[in-house]
Amino acid sequence: MGRPLMTVASDSNPWWSIFNEAVTRAGGKLSKPEILASTTDARFMRRLGIPTFGFSPMKNTPILLHDHNEFLRDTVYLEGIKVYESIIKSLSSFEGSYEH
């Protein structure tokens, strides 16, 4: 379409600010945003003009995606639920719009 299919991950994007605050409120911390094209279908959402962030709350976990011994500690899983609850509550109650 002649433009990069990226969602702005800075405070100039109100959705990013709400997302970042929700993660922090739940005790999480976001690292530097990066593009992981092989791990998400977000590019299809972005083509429709829907701003999209890929996210996983699995902190301090080895990357074992599709490994034969893939695992996730129960404590990490339960902490992730709290982070997702905070994100869903914050984003679903935000009444702003995206204009980038």
mmCIF file of N, CA and C in Angstrom:
data_model
loop_
_atom_site.group_PDB
_atom_site.id
_atom_site.type_symbol
_atom_site.label_atom_id
_atom_site.label_comp_id
_atom_site.label_asym_id
_atom_site.label_seq_id
_atom_site.Cartn_x
_atom_site.Cartn_y
_atom_site.Cartn_z
ATOM 1 N N MET A 1 0.816 -1.200 0.000
ATOM 2 C CA MET A 1 0.000 0.000 0.000
ATOM 3 C C MET A 1 0.857 1.259 0.000
ATOM 4 N N GLY A 2 2.170 1.109 -0.076
ATOM 5 C CA GLY A 2 3.039 2.256 -0.147
ATOM 6 C C GLY A 2 3.387 2.891 1.179
ATOM 7 N N ARG A 3 3.011 2.273 2.286
ATOM 8 C CA ARG A 3 3.366 2.822 3.593
ATOM 9 C C ARG A 3 3.766 1.664 4.501
ATOM 10 N N PRO A 4 4.627 1.936 5.472
ATOM 11 C CA PRO A 4 5.033 0.849 6.368
ATOM 12 C C PRO A 4 3.863 0.377 7.217
ATOM 13 N N LEU A 5 3.775 -0.921 7.409
ATOM 14 C CA LEU A 5 2.705 -1.494 8.216
ATOM 15 C C LEU A 5 3.190 -1.648 9.650
ATOM 16 N N MET A 6 3.290 -0.505 10.328
ATOM 17 C CA MET A 6 3.765 -0.500 11.713
ATOM 18 C C MET A 6 2.792 0.302 12.560
ATOM 19 N N THR A 7 2.693 -0.066 13.816
ATOM 20 C CA THR A 7 1.913 0.696 14.776
ATOM 21 C C THR A 7 2.887 1.495 15.623
ATOM 22 N N VAL A 8 2.634 2.778 15.764
ATOM 23 C CA VAL A 8 3.526 3.651 16.511
ATOM 24 C C VAL A 8 3.571 3.221 17.975
ATOM 25 N N ALA A 9 4.782 2.961 18.470
ATOM 26 C CA ALA A 9 4.978 2.542 19.870
ATOM 27 C C ALA A 9 5.688 3.656 20.625
ATOM 28 N N SER A 10 4.974 4.787 20.759
ATOM 29 C CA SER A 10 5.503 5.924 21.521
ATOM 30 C C SER A 10 4.319 6.657 22.133
ATOM 31 N N ASP A 11 4.611 7.616 22.980
ATOM 32 C CA ASP A 11 3.540 8.359 23.641
ATOM 33 C C ASP A 11 2.714 9.211 22.681
ATOM 34 N N SER A 12 3.149 9.330 21.423
ATOM 35 C CA SER A 12 2.338 10.037 20.433
ATOM 36 C C SER A 12 1.104 9.216 20.042
ATOM 37 N N ASN A 13 1.107 7.944 20.365
ATOM 38 C CA ASN A 13 -0.018 7.052 20.111
ATOM 39 C C ASN A 13 -0.743 6.815 21.435
ATOM 40 N N PRO A 14 -1.960 7.338 21.595
ATOM 41 C CA PRO A 14 -2.657 7.178 22.872
ATOM 42 C C PRO A 14 -2.912 5.723 23.242
ATOM 43 N N TRP A 15 -3.073 4.847 22.256
ATOM 44 C CA TRP A 15 -3.291 3.423 22.543
ATOM 45 C C TRP A 15 -2.046 2.810 23.174
ATOM 46 N N TRP A 16 -0.868 3.214 22.689
ATOM 47 C CA TRP A 16 0.389 2.725 23.266
ATOM 48 C C TRP A 16 0.514 3.177 24.715
ATOM 49 N N SER A 17 0.193 4.434 24.970
ATOM 50 C CA SER A 17 0.295 4.959 26.332
ATOM 51 C C SER A 17 -0.613 4.189 27.288
ATOM 52 N N ILE A 18 -1.851 3.939 26.866
ATOM 53 C CA ILE A 18 -2.803 3.184 27.697
ATOM 54 C C ILE A 18 -2.288 1.763 27.910
ATOM 55 N N PHE A 19 -1.808 1.142 26.844
ATOM 56 C CA PHE A 19 -1.275 -0.221 26.914
ATOM 57 C C PHE A 19 -0.090 -0.292 27.874
ATOM 58 N N ASN A 20 0.855 0.622 27.717
ATOM 59 C CA ASN A 20 2.054 0.652 28.552
ATOM 60 C C ASN A 20 1.689 0.868 30.026
ATOM 61 N N GLU A 21 0.781 1.795 30.292
ATOM 62 C CA GLU A 21 0.345 2.057 31.669
ATOM 63 C C GLU A 21 -0.324 0.825 32.281
ATOM 64 N N ALA A 22 -1.132 0.124 31.495
ATOM 65 C CA ALA A 22 -1.829 -1.062 31.995
ATOM 66 C C ALA A 22 -0.845 -2.166 32.367
ATOM 67 N N VAL A 23 0.169 -2.365 31.550
ATOM 68 C CA VAL A 23 1.193 -3.377 31.842
ATOM 69 C C VAL A 23 1.939 -2.997 33.125
ATOM 70 N N THR A 24 2.327 -1.734 33.233
ATOM 71 C CA THR A 24 3.050 -1.265 34.418
ATOM 72 C C THR A 24 2.188 -1.405 35.673
ATOM 73 N N ARG A 25 0.919 -1.037 35.571
ATOM 74 C CA ARG A 25 0.004 -1.121 36.706
ATOM 75 C C ARG A 25 -0.114 -2.554 37.231
ATOM 76 N N ALA A 26 0.006 -3.522 36.349
ATOM 77 C CA ALA A 26 -0.102 -4.926 36.735
ATOM 78 C C ALA A 26 1.231 -5.501 37.207
ATOM 79 N N GLY A 27 2.242 -4.643 37.310
ATOM 80 C CA GLY A 27 3.548 -5.105 37.780
ATOM 81 C C GLY A 27 4.479 -5.563 36.682
ATOM 82 N N GLY A 28 4.089 -5.349 35.424
ATOM 83 C CA GLY A 28 4.928 -5.747 34.302
ATOM 84 C C GLY A 28 5.795 -4.608 33.827
ATOM 85 N N LYS A 29 6.657 -4.913 32.891
ATOM 86 C CA LYS A 29 7.533 -3.907 32.301
ATOM 87 C C LYS A 29 7.770 -4.291 30.852
ATOM 88 N N LEU A 30 7.575 -3.332 29.957
ATOM 89 C CA LEU A 30 7.795 -3.591 28.538
ATOM 90 C C LEU A 30 9.249 -3.343 28.189
ATOM 91 N N SER A 31 9.780 -4.200 27.354
ATOM 92 C CA SER A 31 11.130 -3.974 26.841
ATOM 93 C C SER A 31 11.015 -3.133 25.578
ATOM 94 N N LYS A 32 12.119 -2.906 24.933
ATOM 95 C CA LYS A 32 12.123 -2.125 23.701
ATOM 96 C C LYS A 32 11.265 -2.823 22.645
ATOM 97 N N PRO A 33 10.338 -2.089 22.012
ATOM 98 C CA PRO A 33 9.522 -2.709 20.959
ATOM 99 C C PRO A 33 10.389 -3.231 19.826
ATOM 100 N N GLU A 34 9.995 -4.360 19.280
ATOM 101 C CA GLU A 34 10.713 -4.934 18.149
ATOM 102 C C GLU A 34 9.731 -5.592 17.213
ATOM 103 N N ILE A 35 10.149 -5.793 15.990
ATOM 104 C CA ILE A 35 9.302 -6.422 14.988
ATOM 105 C C ILE A 35 9.642 -7.905 14.928
ATOM 106 N N LEU A 36 8.633 -8.727 15.127
ATOM 107 C CA LEU A 36 8.790 -10.177 15.048
ATOM 108 C C LEU A 36 7.796 -10.701 14.005
ATOM 109 N N ALA A 37 8.117 -10.479 12.764
ATOM 110 C CA ALA A 37 7.188 -10.787 11.673
ATOM 111 C C ALA A 37 6.781 -12.254 11.619
ATOM 112 N N SER A 38 7.638 -13.136 12.036
ATOM 113 C CA SER A 38 7.318 -14.561 11.916
ATOM 114 C C SER A 38 6.451 -15.080 13.054
ATOM 115 N N THR A 39 6.157 -14.260 14.059
ATOM 116 C CA THR A 39 5.419 -14.760 15.217
ATOM 117 C C THR A 39 4.030 -14.157 15.363
ATOM 118 N N THR A 40 3.561 -13.432 14.379
ATOM 119 C CA THR A 40 2.264 -12.774 14.540
ATOM 120 C C THR A 40 1.545 -12.614 13.210
ATOM 121 N N ASP A 41 0.239 -12.516 13.313
ATOM 122 C CA ASP A 41 -0.583 -12.193 12.155
ATOM 123 C C ASP A 41 -1.030 -10.747 12.189
ATOM 124 N N ALA A 42 -0.386 -9.929 13.036
ATOM 125 C CA ALA A 42 -0.767 -8.529 13.193
ATOM 126 C C ALA A 42 -0.682 -7.761 11.875
ATOM 127 N N ARG A 43 0.193 -8.182 10.986
ATOM 128 C CA ARG A 43 0.326 -7.455 9.719
ATOM 129 C C ARG A 43 -0.988 -7.441 8.938
ATOM 130 N N PHE A 44 -1.813 -8.469 9.092
ATOM 131 C CA PHE A 44 -3.100 -8.505 8.399
ATOM 132 C C PHE A 44 -4.076 -7.494 9.011
ATOM 133 N N MET A 45 -4.026 -7.334 10.333
ATOM 134 C CA MET A 45 -4.865 -6.344 11.004
ATOM 135 C C MET A 45 -4.428 -4.931 10.602
ATOM 136 N N ARG A 46 -3.119 -4.716 10.567
ATOM 137 C CA ARG A 46 -2.612 -3.394 10.205
ATOM 138 C C ARG A 46 -2.997 -3.017 8.780
ATOM 139 N N ARG A 47 -3.032 -3.978 7.873
ATOM 140 C CA ARG A 47 -3.445 -3.701 6.491
ATOM 141 C C ARG A 47 -4.880 -3.199 6.438
ATOM 142 N N LEU A 48 -5.680 -3.582 7.429
ATOM 143 C CA LEU A 48 -7.058 -3.105 7.512
ATOM 144 C C LEU A 48 -7.160 -1.764 8.231
ATOM 145 N N GLY A 49 -6.001 -1.217 8.628
ATOM 146 C CA GLY A 49 -5.983 0.062 9.314
ATOM 147 C C GLY A 49 -6.208 -0.041 10.812
ATOM 148 N N ILE A 50 -6.102 -1.247 11.365
ATOM 149 C CA ILE A 50 -6.304 -1.457 12.792
ATOM 150 C C ILE A 50 -4.943 -1.500 13.480
ATOM 151 N N PRO A 51 -4.643 -0.525 14.354
ATOM 152 C CA PRO A 51 -3.357 -0.544 15.049
ATOM 153 C C PRO A 51 -3.247 -1.795 15.912
ATOM 154 N N THR A 52 -2.114 -2.466 15.840
ATOM 155 C CA THR A 52 -1.970 -3.765 16.487
ATOM 156 C C THR A 52 -0.606 -3.897 17.145
ATOM 157 N N PHE A 53 -0.617 -4.401 18.381
ATOM 158 C CA PHE A 53 0.614 -4.714 19.107
ATOM 159 C C PHE A 53 0.642 -6.202 19.382
ATOM 160 N N GLY A 54 1.782 -6.834 19.168
ATOM 161 C CA GLY A 54 1.991 -8.203 19.616
ATOM 162 C C GLY A 54 2.581 -8.127 21.019
ATOM 163 N N PHE A 55 2.189 -9.034 21.882
ATOM 164 C CA PHE A 55 2.620 -8.936 23.271
ATOM 165 C C PHE A 55 2.558 -10.301 23.931
ATOM 166 N N SER A 56 3.505 -10.548 24.814
ATOM 167 C CA SER A 56 3.483 -11.750 25.642
ATOM 168 C C SER A 56 3.996 -11.386 27.026
ATOM 169 N N PRO A 57 3.274 -11.755 28.075
ATOM 170 C CA PRO A 57 3.711 -11.438 29.433
ATOM 171 C C PRO A 57 4.615 -12.503 30.043
ATOM 172 N N MET A 58 5.275 -13.305 29.231
ATOM 173 C CA MET A 58 6.119 -14.387 29.744
ATOM 174 C C MET A 58 7.518 -13.886 30.062
ATOM 175 N N LYS A 59 7.677 -13.314 31.253
ATOM 176 C CA LYS A 59 8.987 -12.771 31.622
ATOM 177 C C LYS A 59 9.890 -13.869 32.184
ATOM 178 N N ASN A 60 11.165 -13.677 32.006
ATOM 179 C CA ASN A 60 12.190 -14.604 32.508
ATOM 180 C C ASN A 60 11.909 -16.053 32.110
ATOM 181 N N THR A 61 11.532 -16.225 30.853
ATOM 182 C CA THR A 61 11.198 -17.549 30.337
ATOM 183 C C THR A 61 12.028 -17.812 29.094
ATOM 184 N N PRO A 62 12.669 -18.968 29.019
ATOM 185 C CA PRO A 62 13.426 -19.270 27.793
ATOM 186 C C PRO A 62 12.494 -19.353 26.586
ATOM 187 N N ILE A 63 12.991 -18.934 25.441
ATOM 188 C CA ILE A 63 12.192 -18.993 24.220
ATOM 189 C C ILE A 63 12.259 -20.418 23.680
ATOM 190 N N LEU A 64 11.164 -21.137 23.862
ATOM 191 C CA LEU A 64 11.098 -22.539 23.440
ATOM 192 C C LEU A 64 9.911 -22.786 22.509
ATOM 193 N N LEU A 65 9.502 -21.759 21.767
ATOM 194 C CA LEU A 65 8.348 -21.906 20.894
ATOM 195 C C LEU A 65 8.517 -23.087 19.950
ATOM 196 N N HIS A 66 7.572 -23.981 19.984
ATOM 197 C CA HIS A 66 7.521 -25.166 19.127
ATOM 198 C C HIS A 66 8.676 -26.138 19.364
ATOM 199 N N ASP A 67 9.323 -26.007 20.490
ATOM 200 C CA ASP A 67 10.377 -26.958 20.872
ATOM 201 C C ASP A 67 9.705 -28.232 21.377
ATOM 202 N N HIS A 68 10.430 -29.357 21.434
ATOM 203 C CA HIS A 68 9.800 -30.568 21.924
ATOM 204 C C HIS A 68 9.673 -30.581 23.443
ATOM 205 N N ASN A 69 10.232 -29.618 24.134
ATOM 206 C CA ASN A 69 10.060 -29.541 25.583
ATOM 207 C C ASN A 69 9.611 -28.130 25.976
ATOM 208 N N GLU A 70 8.612 -27.628 25.249
ATOM 209 C CA GLU A 70 8.088 -26.295 25.507
ATOM 210 C C GLU A 70 7.356 -26.294 26.846
ATOM 211 N N PHE A 71 7.620 -25.279 27.680
ATOM 212 C CA PHE A 71 6.956 -25.217 28.981
ATOM 213 C C PHE A 71 6.824 -23.767 29.437
ATOM 214 N N LEU A 72 5.978 -23.564 30.433
ATOM 215 C CA LEU A 72 5.792 -22.266 31.051
ATOM 216 C C LEU A 72 5.513 -22.511 32.525
ATOM 217 N N ARG A 73 6.256 -21.846 33.394
ATOM 218 C CA ARG A 73 6.049 -22.021 34.833
ATOM 219 C C ARG A 73 4.660 -21.533 35.218
ATOM 220 N N ASP A 74 4.040 -22.209 36.187
ATOM 221 C CA ASP A 74 2.694 -21.845 36.612
ATOM 222 C C ASP A 74 2.620 -20.418 37.153
ATOM 223 N N THR A 75 3.649 -19.972 37.850
ATOM 224 C CA THR A 75 3.646 -18.617 38.399
ATOM 225 C C THR A 75 3.687 -17.566 37.287
ATOM 226 N N VAL A 76 4.428 -17.847 36.228
ATOM 227 C CA VAL A 76 4.504 -16.928 35.087
ATOM 228 C C VAL A 76 3.145 -16.859 34.394
ATOM 229 N N TYR A 77 2.502 -18.003 34.254
ATOM 230 C CA TYR A 77 1.171 -18.068 33.639
ATOM 231 C C TYR A 77 0.160 -17.240 34.437
ATOM 232 N N LEU A 78 0.139 -17.417 35.752
ATOM 233 C CA LEU A 78 -0.817 -16.709 36.605
ATOM 234 C C LEU A 78 -0.539 -15.203 36.636
ATOM 235 N N GLU A 79 0.730 -14.806 36.641
ATOM 236 C CA GLU A 79 1.068 -13.378 36.562
ATOM 237 C C GLU A 79 0.613 -12.796 35.222
ATOM 238 N N GLY A 80 0.744 -13.581 34.164
ATOM 239 C CA GLY A 80 0.324 -13.138 32.830
ATOM 240 C C GLY A 80 -1.167 -12.864 32.764
ATOM 241 N N ILE A 81 -1.956 -13.654 33.476
ATOM 242 C CA ILE A 81 -3.403 -13.432 33.505
ATOM 243 C C ILE A 81 -3.706 -12.060 34.103
ATOM 244 N N LYS A 82 -3.016 -11.700 35.170
ATOM 245 C CA LYS A 82 -3.219 -10.387 35.795
ATOM 246 C C LYS A 82 -2.854 -9.256 34.836
ATOM 247 N N VAL A 83 -1.776 -9.448 34.091
ATOM 248 C CA VAL A 83 -1.359 -8.426 33.125
ATOM 249 C C VAL A 83 -2.425 -8.283 32.036
ATOM 250 N N TYR A 84 -2.903 -9.396 31.491
ATOM 251 C CA TYR A 84 -3.941 -9.335 30.458
ATOM 252 C C TYR A 84 -5.227 -8.707 30.988
ATOM 253 N N GLU A 85 -5.601 -9.009 32.226
ATOM 254 C CA GLU A 85 -6.796 -8.388 32.816
ATOM 255 C C GLU A 85 -6.654 -6.873 32.847
ATOM 256 N N SER A 86 -5.498 -6.388 33.237
ATOM 257 C CA SER A 86 -5.251 -4.950 33.298
ATOM 258 C C SER A 86 -5.311 -4.326 31.907
ATOM 259 N N ILE A 87 -4.707 -4.981 30.929
ATOM 260 C CA ILE A 87 -4.695 -4.471 29.552
ATOM 261 C C ILE A 87 -6.115 -4.413 28.995
ATOM 262 N N ILE A 88 -6.855 -5.492 29.144
ATOM 263 C CA ILE A 88 -8.221 -5.550 28.593
ATOM 264 C C ILE A 88 -9.102 -4.489 29.238
ATOM 265 N N LYS A 89 -9.007 -4.356 30.548
ATOM 266 C CA LYS A 89 -9.809 -3.348 31.249
ATOM 267 C C LYS A 89 -9.466 -1.944 30.751
ATOM 268 N N SER A 90 -8.189 -1.636 30.631
ATOM 269 C CA SER A 90 -7.764 -0.299 30.209
ATOM 270 C C SER A 90 -8.123 0.005 28.757
ATOM 271 N N LEU A 91 -7.821 -0.910 27.857
ATOM 272 C CA LEU A 91 -8.083 -0.648 26.441
ATOM 273 C C LEU A 91 -9.572 -0.638 26.128
ATOM 274 N N SER A 92 -10.340 -1.480 26.789
ATOM 275 C CA SER A 92 -11.773 -1.542 26.485
ATOM 276 C C SER A 92 -12.540 -0.337 27.028
ATOM 277 N N SER A 93 -11.958 0.379 27.976
ATOM 278 C CA SER A 93 -12.641 1.552 28.515
ATOM 279 C C SER A 93 -12.110 2.861 27.923
ATOM 280 N N PHE A 94 -11.083 2.791 27.075
ATOM 281 C CA PHE A 94 -10.506 3.980 26.452
ATOM 282 C C PHE A 94 -11.441 4.471 25.348
ATOM 283 N N GLU A 95 -11.760 5.754 25.363
ATOM 284 C CA GLU A 95 -12.714 6.298 24.404
ATOM 285 C C GLU A 95 -12.062 7.142 23.317
ATOM 286 N N GLY A 96 -10.768 7.113 23.228
ATOM 287 C CA GLY A 96 -10.065 7.900 22.215
ATOM 288 C C GLY A 96 -10.120 7.257 20.858
ATOM 289 N N SER A 97 -9.396 7.842 19.934
ATOM 290 C CA SER A 97 -9.325 7.290 18.586
ATOM 291 C C SER A 97 -7.871 7.247 18.153
ATOM 292 N N TYR A 98 -7.604 6.543 17.090
ATOM 293 C CA TYR A 98 -6.256 6.423 16.537
ATOM 294 C C TYR A 98 -6.215 7.192 15.244
ATOM 295 N N GLU A 99 -5.295 8.157 15.151
ATOM 296 C CA GLU A 99 -5.263 9.003 13.959
ATOM 297 C C GLU A 99 -3.892 9.060 13.317
ATOM 298 N N HIS A 100 -3.108 7.990 13.338
ATOM 299 C CA HIS A 100 -1.787 8.001 12.702
ATOM 300 C C HIS A 100 -1.860 7.379 11.350
#
